Amino acid sequence: MPDVMSDRSRLIGVGVGPGDPELVTVKGVNALRAADVVVVPVMDTGEQGRAEATVLHYVEREKVVRVVFALNERTDRGRRESAWDAAGERVAELLRRHGTVAFATIGDPNVYSTFTYLAQTIAELVPGTDIGTVPGITAMQALAARSGAVLTEGTEPLTLVPVTAGSAVLKDALAGPGTVVAYKFGRQAAEVAEALRETGRIGDAVWGSALGLEQESIRPAGELDGEPLPYLSTLIAPARREGGRGGKL
């Protein structure tokens, strides 16, 4: 987010973390409060999402604008893109009337975020708009903190895989030497458990959902029984570590 004020409209993607309102950064809270309006994405079914619930801890409801992004549409590409176009038009309208519009997104706005598509649309609809982001704490960081799983040591690589890309991509990552994090694997929980067992990585792996919320669940991956989990479940399969402290330095 630029520090110098501009006469142009400004769109700011603000990461509000995985759902726990205490995991929003100070910079994020300041950006939300400084914006003229705060846009929160909602599904076409209308229920409150995590981003909206988090934002309402820091911003009065009157300043919050709910915009439908049809986030539950994953099969009909045409319908999904039509929803993005309509959402972009709505945000463009807000930008023409207000100086600064913040868009709240769970996690980080540059990691598998709806903000990416919105920013591309706004760049076309409202040329000259200043577009920036405020980073947010990701689900993998929250799960690591809550479970005690260490994401990386020394020279270990870290691979982040959305399981919506298919279980083959996950298996390839698990066959490597580093830590593997899987996002959005709830509906493919059975395939994920199978991939972990096939690669010998299930022993130290942990999964979690609703991190920091009342319904939080954090369990060893060995307890995966094939039943579907919440869509936004996160998995950490730590790297194979031998040689004691500092063995990967």
PDB file of C-alpha atoms in Angstrom:
ATOM      1  CA  MET A   1       0.000   0.000   0.000  1.00  0.00           C
ATOM      2  CA  PRO A   2       1.601   3.311  -1.024  1.00  0.00           C
ATOM      3  CA  ASP A   3       2.515   5.695   1.767  1.00  0.00           C
ATOM      4  CA  VAL A   4       2.021   8.785  -0.414  1.00  0.00           C
ATOM      5  CA  MET A   5      -1.563   9.916  -0.916  1.00  0.00           C
ATOM      6  CA  SER A   6      -2.847   9.926  -4.490  1.00  0.00           C
ATOM      7  CA  ASP A   7      -5.719  11.687  -6.232  1.00  0.00           C
ATOM      8  CA  ARG A   8      -6.552   8.413  -7.947  1.00  0.00           C
ATOM      9  CA  SER A   9      -8.927   5.801  -6.579  1.00  0.00           C
ATOM     10  CA  ARG A  10      -7.276   3.099  -4.553  1.00  0.00           C
ATOM     11  CA  LEU A  11      -8.156  -0.589  -4.224  1.00  0.00           C
ATOM     12  CA  ILE A  12      -6.453  -2.438  -1.387  1.00  0.00           C
ATOM     13  CA  GLY A  13      -6.603  -6.193  -0.890  1.00  0.00           C
ATOM     14  CA  VAL A  14      -6.354  -6.815   2.851  1.00  0.00           C
ATOM     15  CA  GLY A  15      -5.501 -10.251   4.185  1.00  0.00           C
ATOM     16  CA  VAL A  16      -7.509 -10.877   7.357  1.00  0.00           C
ATOM     17  CA  GLY A  17      -6.028 -14.251   8.282  1.00  0.00           C
ATOM     18  CA  PRO A  18      -7.666 -17.668   8.632  1.00  0.00           C
ATOM     19  CA  GLY A  19     -10.649 -16.572  10.727  1.00  0.00           C
ATOM     20  CA  ASP A  20      -9.350 -15.706  14.190  1.00  0.00           C
ATOM     21  CA  PRO A  21      -9.851 -11.928  14.496  1.00  0.00           C
ATOM     22  CA  GLU A  22      -6.731 -11.699  16.671  1.00  0.00           C
ATOM     23  CA  LEU A  23      -4.642 -12.817  13.687  1.00  0.00           C
ATOM     24  CA  VAL A  24      -5.262  -9.668  11.645  1.00  0.00           C
ATOM     25  CA  THR A  25      -2.138  -7.496  11.459  1.00  0.00           C
ATOM     26  CA  VAL A  26      -2.089  -3.949  12.798  1.00  0.00           C
ATOM     27  CA  LYS A  27      -1.459  -2.716   9.251  1.00  0.00           C
ATOM     28  CA  GLY A  28      -4.475  -4.694   8.075  1.00  0.00           C
ATOM     29  CA  VAL A  29      -6.764  -3.236  10.737  1.00  0.00           C
ATOM     30  CA  ASN A  30      -5.537   0.278   9.926  1.00  0.00           C
ATOM     31  CA  ALA A  31      -6.194  -0.267   6.208  1.00  0.00           C
ATOM     32  CA  LEU A  32      -9.725  -1.520   6.880  1.00  0.00           C
ATOM     33  CA  ARG A  33     -10.533   1.417   9.132  1.00  0.00           C
ATOM     34  CA  ALA A  34      -8.995   3.992   6.787  1.00  0.00           C
ATOM     35  CA  ALA A  35     -10.922   2.790   3.724  1.00  0.00           C
ATOM     36  CA  ASP A  36     -14.134   4.538   2.718  1.00  0.00           C
ATOM     37  CA  VAL A  37     -15.843   1.192   2.216  1.00  0.00           C
ATOM     38  CA  VAL A  38     -14.815  -2.403   2.875  1.00  0.00           C
ATOM     39  CA  VAL A  39     -15.932  -5.026   0.395  1.00  0.00           C
ATOM     40  CA  VAL A  40     -16.364  -8.591   1.633  1.00  0.00           C
ATOM     41  CA  PRO A  41     -16.951 -11.535  -0.722  1.00  0.00           C
ATOM     42  CA  VAL A  42     -20.030 -13.672  -0.142  1.00  0.00           C
ATOM     43  CA  MET A  43     -21.382 -16.764  -1.816  1.00  0.00           C
ATOM     44  CA  ASP A  44     -24.569 -16.549  -3.823  1.00  0.00           C
ATOM     45  CA  THR A  45     -26.265 -18.475  -1.010  1.00  0.00           C
ATOM     46  CA  GLY A  46     -25.823 -15.377   1.144  1.00  0.00           C
ATOM     47  CA  GLU A  47     -24.347 -16.742   4.362  1.00  0.00           C
ATOM     48  CA  GLN A  48     -21.692 -14.804   6.228  1.00  0.00           C
ATOM     49  CA  GLY A  49     -18.151 -15.817   5.344  1.00  0.00           C
ATOM     50  CA  ARG A  50     -15.019 -15.777   7.459  1.00  0.00           C
ATOM     51  CA  ALA A  51     -13.720 -12.564   5.917  1.00  0.00           C
ATOM     52  CA  GLU A  52     -16.922 -10.703   6.751  1.00  0.00           C
ATOM     53  CA  ALA A  53     -17.071 -12.075  10.283  1.00  0.00           C
ATOM     54  CA  THR A  54     -13.469 -11.024  10.886  1.00  0.00           C
ATOM     55  CA  VAL A  55     -13.922  -7.543   9.414  1.00  0.00           C
ATOM     56  CA  LEU A  56     -16.921  -6.844  11.645  1.00  0.00           C
ATOM     57  CA  HIS A  57     -14.654  -7.080  14.684  1.00  0.00           C
ATOM     58  CA  TYR A  58     -12.915  -3.897  13.505  1.00  0.00           C
ATOM     59  CA  VAL A  59     -15.264  -1.998  11.179  1.00  0.00           C
ATOM     60  CA  GLU A  60     -18.839  -0.813  11.655  1.00  0.00           C
ATOM     61  CA  ARG A  61     -21.352  -2.742   9.561  1.00  0.00           C
ATOM     62  CA  GLU A  62     -22.518   0.409   7.766  1.00  0.00           C
ATOM     63  CA  LYS A  63     -19.142   0.611   6.018  1.00  0.00           C
ATOM     64  CA  VAL A  64     -19.171  -3.011   4.851  1.00  0.00           C
ATOM     65  CA  VAL A  65     -20.447  -3.873   1.365  1.00  0.00           C
ATOM     66  CA  ARG A  66     -21.261  -7.500   0.596  1.00  0.00           C
ATOM     67  CA  VAL A  67     -20.487  -8.517  -2.991  1.00  0.00           C
ATOM     68  CA  VAL A  68     -21.432 -11.903  -4.436  1.00  0.00           C
ATOM     69  CA  PHE A  69     -18.543 -13.786  -6.021  1.00  0.00           C
ATOM     70  CA  ALA A  70     -20.311 -17.188  -6.317  1.00  0.00           C
ATOM     71  CA  LEU A  71     -17.417 -18.782  -4.455  1.00  0.00           C
ATOM     72  CA  ASN A  72     -19.281 -22.079  -4.308  1.00  0.00           C
ATOM     73  CA  GLU A  73     -19.249 -22.414  -8.110  1.00  0.00           C
ATOM     74  CA  ARG A  74     -16.409 -24.737  -9.128  1.00  0.00           C
ATOM     75  CA  THR A  75     -17.744 -26.563 -12.165  1.00  0.00           C
ATOM     76  CA  ASP A  76     -19.433 -24.034 -14.453  1.00  0.00           C
ATOM     77  CA  ARG A  77     -16.608 -21.744 -15.626  1.00  0.00           C
ATOM     78  CA  GLY A  78     -18.961 -19.470 -17.564  1.00  0.00           C
ATOM     79  CA  ARG A  79     -21.193 -18.889 -14.553  1.00  0.00           C
ATOM     80  CA  ARG A  80     -18.177 -18.324 -12.329  1.00  0.00           C
ATOM     81  CA  GLU A  81     -16.650 -15.758 -14.664  1.00  0.00           C
ATOM     82  CA  SER A  82     -20.006 -14.015 -15.063  1.00  0.00           C
ATOM     83  CA  ALA A  83     -20.115 -13.678 -11.281  1.00  0.00           C
ATOM     84  CA  TRP A  84     -16.582 -12.235 -11.268  1.00  0.00           C
ATOM     85  CA  ASP A  85     -17.565  -9.740 -13.973  1.00  0.00           C
ATOM     86  CA  ALA A  86     -20.644  -8.652 -12.024  1.00  0.00           C
ATOM     87  CA  ALA A  87     -18.612  -8.352  -8.831  1.00  0.00           C
ATOM     88  CA  GLY A  88     -15.975  -6.332 -10.654  1.00  0.00           C
ATOM     89  CA  GLU A  89     -18.608  -3.949 -11.986  1.00  0.00           C
ATOM     90  CA  ARG A  90     -19.963  -3.474  -8.461  1.00  0.00           C
ATOM     91  CA  VAL A  91     -16.514  -2.700  -7.046  1.00  0.00           C
ATOM     92  CA  ALA A  92     -15.755  -0.406 -10.007  1.00  0.00           C
ATOM     93  CA  GLU A  93     -18.923   1.523  -9.174  1.00  0.00           C
ATOM     94  CA  LEU A  94     -17.739   1.895  -5.582  1.00  0.00           C
ATOM     95  CA  LEU A  95     -14.328   3.107  -6.721  1.00  0.00           C
ATOM     96  CA  ARG A  96     -15.926   5.790  -8.894  1.00  0.00           C
ATOM     97  CA  ARG A  97     -17.776   7.103  -5.823  1.00  0.00           C
ATOM     98  CA  HIS A  98     -15.139   6.623  -3.111  1.00  0.00           C
ATOM     99  CA  GLY A  99     -11.443   7.355  -2.791  1.00  0.00           C
ATOM    100  CA  THR A 100     -10.358   4.100  -1.185  1.00  0.00           C
ATOM    101  CA  VAL A 101     -11.998   0.690  -1.297  1.00  0.00           C
ATOM    102  CA  ALA A 102     -10.613  -2.190   0.757  1.00  0.00           C
ATOM    103  CA  PHE A 103     -11.318  -5.783  -0.197  1.00  0.00           C
ATOM    104  CA  ALA A 104     -11.061  -8.221   2.714  1.00  0.00           C
ATOM    105  CA  THR A 105      -9.905 -11.734   1.951  1.00  0.00           C
ATOM    106  CA  ILE A 106      -9.152 -14.647   4.240  1.00  0.00           C
ATOM    107  CA  GLY A 107      -5.501 -15.579   4.464  1.00  0.00           C
ATOM    108  CA  ASP A 108      -3.258 -13.501   2.233  1.00  0.00           C
ATOM    109  CA  PRO A 109      -4.462 -11.579  -0.847  1.00  0.00           C
ATOM    110  CA  ASN A 110      -1.610 -12.988  -2.944  1.00  0.00           C
ATOM    111  CA  VAL A 111      -2.143 -16.653  -2.047  1.00  0.00           C
ATOM    112  CA  TYR A 112      -5.047 -18.348  -3.863  1.00  0.00           C
ATOM    113  CA  SER A 113      -7.208 -15.290  -3.295  1.00  0.00           C
ATOM    114  CA  THR A 114     -10.290 -13.967  -5.048  1.00  0.00           C
ATOM    115  CA  PHE A 115      -8.590 -10.579  -4.910  1.00  0.00           C
ATOM    116  CA  THR A 116      -6.305 -11.596  -7.786  1.00  0.00           C
ATOM    117  CA  TYR A 117      -9.259 -11.869 -10.177  1.00  0.00           C
ATOM    118  CA  LEU A 118     -10.839  -8.685  -8.851  1.00  0.00           C
ATOM    119  CA  ALA A 119      -7.617  -6.705  -9.309  1.00  0.00           C
ATOM    120  CA  GLN A 120      -7.309  -7.856 -12.924  1.00  0.00           C
ATOM    121  CA  THR A 121     -10.908  -6.836 -13.613  1.00  0.00           C
ATOM    122  CA  ILE A 122     -10.573  -3.417 -11.961  1.00  0.00           C
ATOM    123  CA  ALA A 123      -7.380  -2.662 -13.908  1.00  0.00           C
ATOM    124  CA  GLU A 124      -9.496  -2.953 -17.065  1.00  0.00           C
ATOM    125  CA  LEU A 125     -12.681  -1.273 -15.808  1.00  0.00           C
ATOM    126  CA  VAL A 126     -11.109   1.642 -13.914  1.00  0.00           C
ATOM    127  CA  PRO A 127      -7.723   2.347 -15.531  1.00  0.00           C
ATOM    128  CA  GLY A 128      -5.318   4.266 -13.334  1.00  0.00           C
ATOM    129  CA  THR A 129      -6.609   2.814 -10.065  1.00  0.00           C
ATOM    130  CA  ASP A 130      -3.857   2.328  -7.496  1.00  0.00           C
ATOM    131  CA  ILE A 131      -3.971  -1.358  -6.584  1.00  0.00           C
ATOM    132  CA  GLY A 132      -2.073  -2.705  -3.592  1.00  0.00           C
ATOM    133  CA  THR A 133      -2.194  -5.379  -0.929  1.00  0.00           C
ATOM    134  CA  VAL A 134      -1.651  -5.809   2.791  1.00  0.00           C
ATOM    135  CA  PRO A 135      -0.328  -9.295   3.599  1.00  0.00           C
ATOM    136  CA  GLY A 136      -2.211 -11.591   5.929  1.00  0.00           C
ATOM    137  CA  ILE A 137      -1.422 -14.633   8.056  1.00  0.00           C
ATOM    138  CA  THR A 138      -2.072 -17.826   6.123  1.00  0.00           C
ATOM    139  CA  ALA A 139      -3.825 -21.001   7.206  1.00  0.00           C
ATOM    140  CA  MET A 140      -0.587 -22.977   7.051  1.00  0.00           C
ATOM    141  CA  GLN A 141       1.056 -20.549   9.476  1.00  0.00           C
ATOM    142  CA  ALA A 142      -1.915 -20.756  11.832  1.00  0.00           C
ATOM    143  CA  LEU A 143      -1.983 -24.568  11.678  1.00  0.00           C
ATOM    144  CA  ALA A 144       1.764 -24.769  12.291  1.00  0.00           C
ATOM    145  CA  ALA A 145       1.410 -22.559  15.351  1.00  0.00           C
ATOM    146  CA  ARG A 146      -1.606 -24.447  16.717  1.00  0.00           C
ATOM    147  CA  SER A 147      -0.218 -27.945  16.087  1.00  0.00           C
ATOM    148  CA  GLY A 148       3.501 -27.440  16.715  1.00  0.00           C
ATOM    149  CA  ALA A 149       4.365 -28.617  13.213  1.00  0.00           C
ATOM    150  CA  VAL A 150       7.550 -26.962  11.932  1.00  0.00           C
ATOM    151  CA  LEU A 151       7.107 -25.802   8.352  1.00  0.00           C
ATOM    152  CA  THR A 152      10.769 -25.583   7.316  1.00  0.00           C
ATOM    153  CA  GLU A 153      14.262 -26.071   8.688  1.00  0.00           C
ATOM    154  CA  GLY A 154      17.609 -25.226   7.151  1.00  0.00           C
ATOM    155  CA  THR A 155      17.610 -25.864   3.399  1.00  0.00           C
ATOM    156  CA  GLU A 156      14.249 -27.673   3.233  1.00  0.00           C
ATOM    157  CA  PRO A 157      11.882 -26.606   0.450  1.00  0.00           C
ATOM    158  CA  LEU A 158       8.216 -25.861   1.124  1.00  0.00           C
ATOM    159  CA  THR A 159       5.564 -26.852  -1.406  1.00  0.00           C
ATOM    160  CA  LEU A 160       1.995 -25.530  -1.281  1.00  0.00           C
ATOM    161  CA  VAL A 161      -0.553 -27.557  -3.247  1.00  0.00           C
ATOM    162  CA  PRO A 162      -4.270 -26.913  -3.761  1.00  0.00           C
ATOM    163  CA  VAL A 163      -5.774 -30.401  -3.855  1.00  0.00           C
ATOM    164  CA  THR A 164      -8.371 -29.057  -6.271  1.00  0.00           C
ATOM    165  CA  ALA A 165      -5.522 -29.469  -8.810  1.00  0.00           C
ATOM    166  CA  GLY A 166      -5.779 -33.245  -8.371  1.00  0.00           C
ATOM    167  CA  SER A 167      -4.258 -35.905  -6.144  1.00  0.00           C
ATOM    168  CA  ALA A 168      -1.465 -36.630  -8.658  1.00  0.00           C
ATOM    169  CA  VAL A 169       0.008 -33.171  -8.018  1.00  0.00           C
ATOM    170  CA  LEU A 170      -0.064 -33.857  -4.285  1.00  0.00           C
ATOM    171  CA  LYS A 171       1.613 -37.253  -4.691  1.00  0.00           C
ATOM    172  CA  ASP A 172       4.417 -35.691  -6.728  1.00  0.00           C
ATOM    173  CA  ALA A 173       5.008 -33.119  -3.993  1.00  0.00           C
ATOM    174  CA  LEU A 174       4.944 -35.740  -1.236  1.00  0.00           C
ATOM    175  CA  ALA A 175       7.561 -37.780  -3.101  1.00  0.00           C
ATOM    176  CA  GLY A 176       9.976 -34.867  -2.688  1.00  0.00           C
ATOM    177  CA  PRO A 177      12.213 -34.067   0.290  1.00  0.00           C
ATOM    178  CA  GLY A 178      10.507 -31.027   1.807  1.00  0.00           C
ATOM    179  CA  THR A 179       7.408 -30.071   3.728  1.00  0.00           C
ATOM    180  CA  VAL A 180       4.148 -30.235   1.808  1.00  0.00           C
ATOM    181  CA  VAL A 181       1.117 -28.127   2.632  1.00  0.00           C
ATOM    182  CA  ALA A 182      -2.232 -29.004   1.067  1.00  0.00           C
ATOM    183  CA  TYR A 183      -5.096 -26.541   0.836  1.00  0.00           C
ATOM    184  CA  LYS A 184      -8.764 -27.113   0.015  1.00  0.00           C
ATOM    185  CA  PHE A 185      -8.559 -30.853   0.466  1.00  0.00           C
ATOM    186  CA  GLY A 186     -11.693 -31.489   2.510  1.00  0.00           C
ATOM    187  CA  ARG A 187     -13.730 -33.051  -0.278  1.00  0.00           C
ATOM    188  CA  GLN A 188     -10.801 -35.223  -1.342  1.00  0.00           C
ATOM    189  CA  ALA A 189      -9.863 -36.346   2.171  1.00  0.00           C
ATOM    190  CA  ALA A 190      -9.832 -40.017   1.179  1.00  0.00           C
ATOM    191  CA  GLU A 191      -7.452 -39.435  -1.738  1.00  0.00           C
ATOM    192  CA  VAL A 192      -5.203 -37.309   0.461  1.00  0.00           C
ATOM    193  CA  ALA A 193      -4.990 -40.019   3.122  1.00  0.00           C
ATOM    194  CA  GLU A 194      -4.146 -42.584   0.430  1.00  0.00           C
ATOM    195  CA  ALA A 195      -1.404 -40.353  -1.012  1.00  0.00           C
ATOM    196  CA  LEU A 196       0.112 -39.843   2.449  1.00  0.00           C
ATOM    197  CA  ARG A 197       0.168 -43.576   3.127  1.00  0.00           C
ATOM    198  CA  GLU A 198       1.609 -44.447  -0.290  1.00  0.00           C
ATOM    199  CA  THR A 199       4.480 -42.005   0.177  1.00  0.00           C
ATOM    200  CA  GLY A 200       5.109 -42.881   3.829  1.00  0.00           C
ATOM    201  CA  ARG A 201       4.292 -39.355   4.966  1.00  0.00           C
ATOM    202  CA  ILE A 202       1.213 -39.906   7.099  1.00  0.00           C
ATOM    203  CA  GLY A 203       2.980 -40.442  10.420  1.00  0.00           C
ATOM    204  CA  ASP A 204       3.927 -36.816  11.136  1.00  0.00           C
ATOM    205  CA  ALA A 205       1.217 -35.125   9.073  1.00  0.00           C
ATOM    206  CA  VAL A 206      -1.524 -33.034  10.684  1.00  0.00           C
ATOM    207  CA  TRP A 207      -4.684 -31.425   9.377  1.00  0.00           C
ATOM    208  CA  GLY A 208      -6.872 -28.633  10.665  1.00  0.00           C
ATOM    209  CA  SER A 209     -10.005 -26.656   9.878  1.00  0.00           C
ATOM    210  CA  ALA A 210     -11.786 -23.580  11.252  1.00  0.00           C
ATOM    211  CA  LEU A 211      -8.488 -22.489  12.787  1.00  0.00           C
ATOM    212  CA  GLY A 212      -8.916 -20.096  15.699  1.00  0.00           C
ATOM    213  CA  LEU A 213     -12.705 -20.445  15.715  1.00  0.00           C
ATOM    214  CA  GLU A 214     -15.009 -22.198  18.169  1.00  0.00           C
ATOM    215  CA  GLN A 215     -15.438 -25.152  15.819  1.00  0.00           C
ATOM    216  CA  GLU A 216     -11.679 -25.556  15.312  1.00  0.00           C
ATOM    217  CA  SER A 217     -10.503 -29.097  14.667  1.00  0.00           C
ATOM    218  CA  ILE A 218      -6.848 -30.163  14.581  1.00  0.00           C
ATOM    219  CA  ARG A 219      -6.053 -33.859  14.250  1.00  0.00           C
ATOM    220  CA  PRO A 220      -3.260 -36.228  13.194  1.00  0.00           C
ATOM    221  CA  ALA A 221      -3.592 -37.153   9.536  1.00  0.00           C
ATOM    222  CA  GLY A 222      -3.445 -40.815  10.567  1.00  0.00           C
ATOM    223  CA  GLU A 223      -6.992 -40.395  11.852  1.00  0.00           C
ATOM    224  CA  LEU A 224      -8.344 -39.511   8.406  1.00  0.00           C
ATOM    225  CA  ASP A 225     -11.003 -42.100   7.738  1.00  0.00           C
ATOM    226  CA  GLY A 226     -12.091 -41.069   4.268  1.00  0.00           C
ATOM    227  CA  GLU A 227     -15.043 -38.993   5.414  1.00  0.00           C
ATOM    228  CA  PRO A 228     -15.279 -35.558   3.751  1.00  0.00           C
ATOM    229  CA  LEU A 229     -13.952 -32.649   5.789  1.00  0.00           C
ATOM    230  CA  PRO A 230     -14.702 -28.920   5.581  1.00  0.00           C
ATOM    231  CA  TYR A 231     -13.678 -27.594   2.168  1.00  0.00           C
ATOM    232  CA  LEU A 232     -11.094 -25.165   3.592  1.00  0.00           C
ATOM    233  CA  SER A 233      -9.196 -27.828   5.543  1.00  0.00           C
ATOM    234  CA  THR A 234      -5.406 -27.500   5.613  1.00  0.00           C
ATOM    235  CA  LEU A 235      -2.801 -30.262   5.812  1.00  0.00           C
ATOM    236  CA  ILE A 236       0.878 -30.099   6.795  1.00  0.00           C
ATOM    237  CA  ALA A 237       3.155 -33.042   5.993  1.00  0.00           C
ATOM    238  CA  PRO A 238       6.511 -32.057   7.532  1.00  0.00           C
ATOM    239  CA  ALA A 239       9.775 -32.902   5.787  1.00  0.00           C
ATOM    240  CA  ARG A 240      11.528 -36.117   6.714  1.00  0.00           C
ATOM    241  CA  ARG A 241      14.030 -34.999   9.318  1.00  0.00           C
ATOM    242  CA  GLU A 242      17.081 -36.948  10.402  1.00  0.00           C
ATOM    243  CA  GLY A 243      20.386 -36.040  11.953  1.00  0.00           C
ATOM    244  CA  GLY A 244      19.110 -34.196  15.000  1.00  0.00           C
ATOM    245  CA  ARG A 245      19.103 -30.467  15.617  1.00  0.00           C
ATOM    246  CA  GLY A 246      20.313 -28.469  12.652  1.00  0.00           C
ATOM    247  CA  GLY A 247      20.614 -31.561  10.492  1.00  0.00           C
ATOM    248  CA  LYS A 248      19.358 -29.704   7.408  1.00  0.00           C
ATOM    249  CA  LEU A 249      21.684 -26.699   7.726  1.00  0.00           C
TER     250      LEU A 249
END
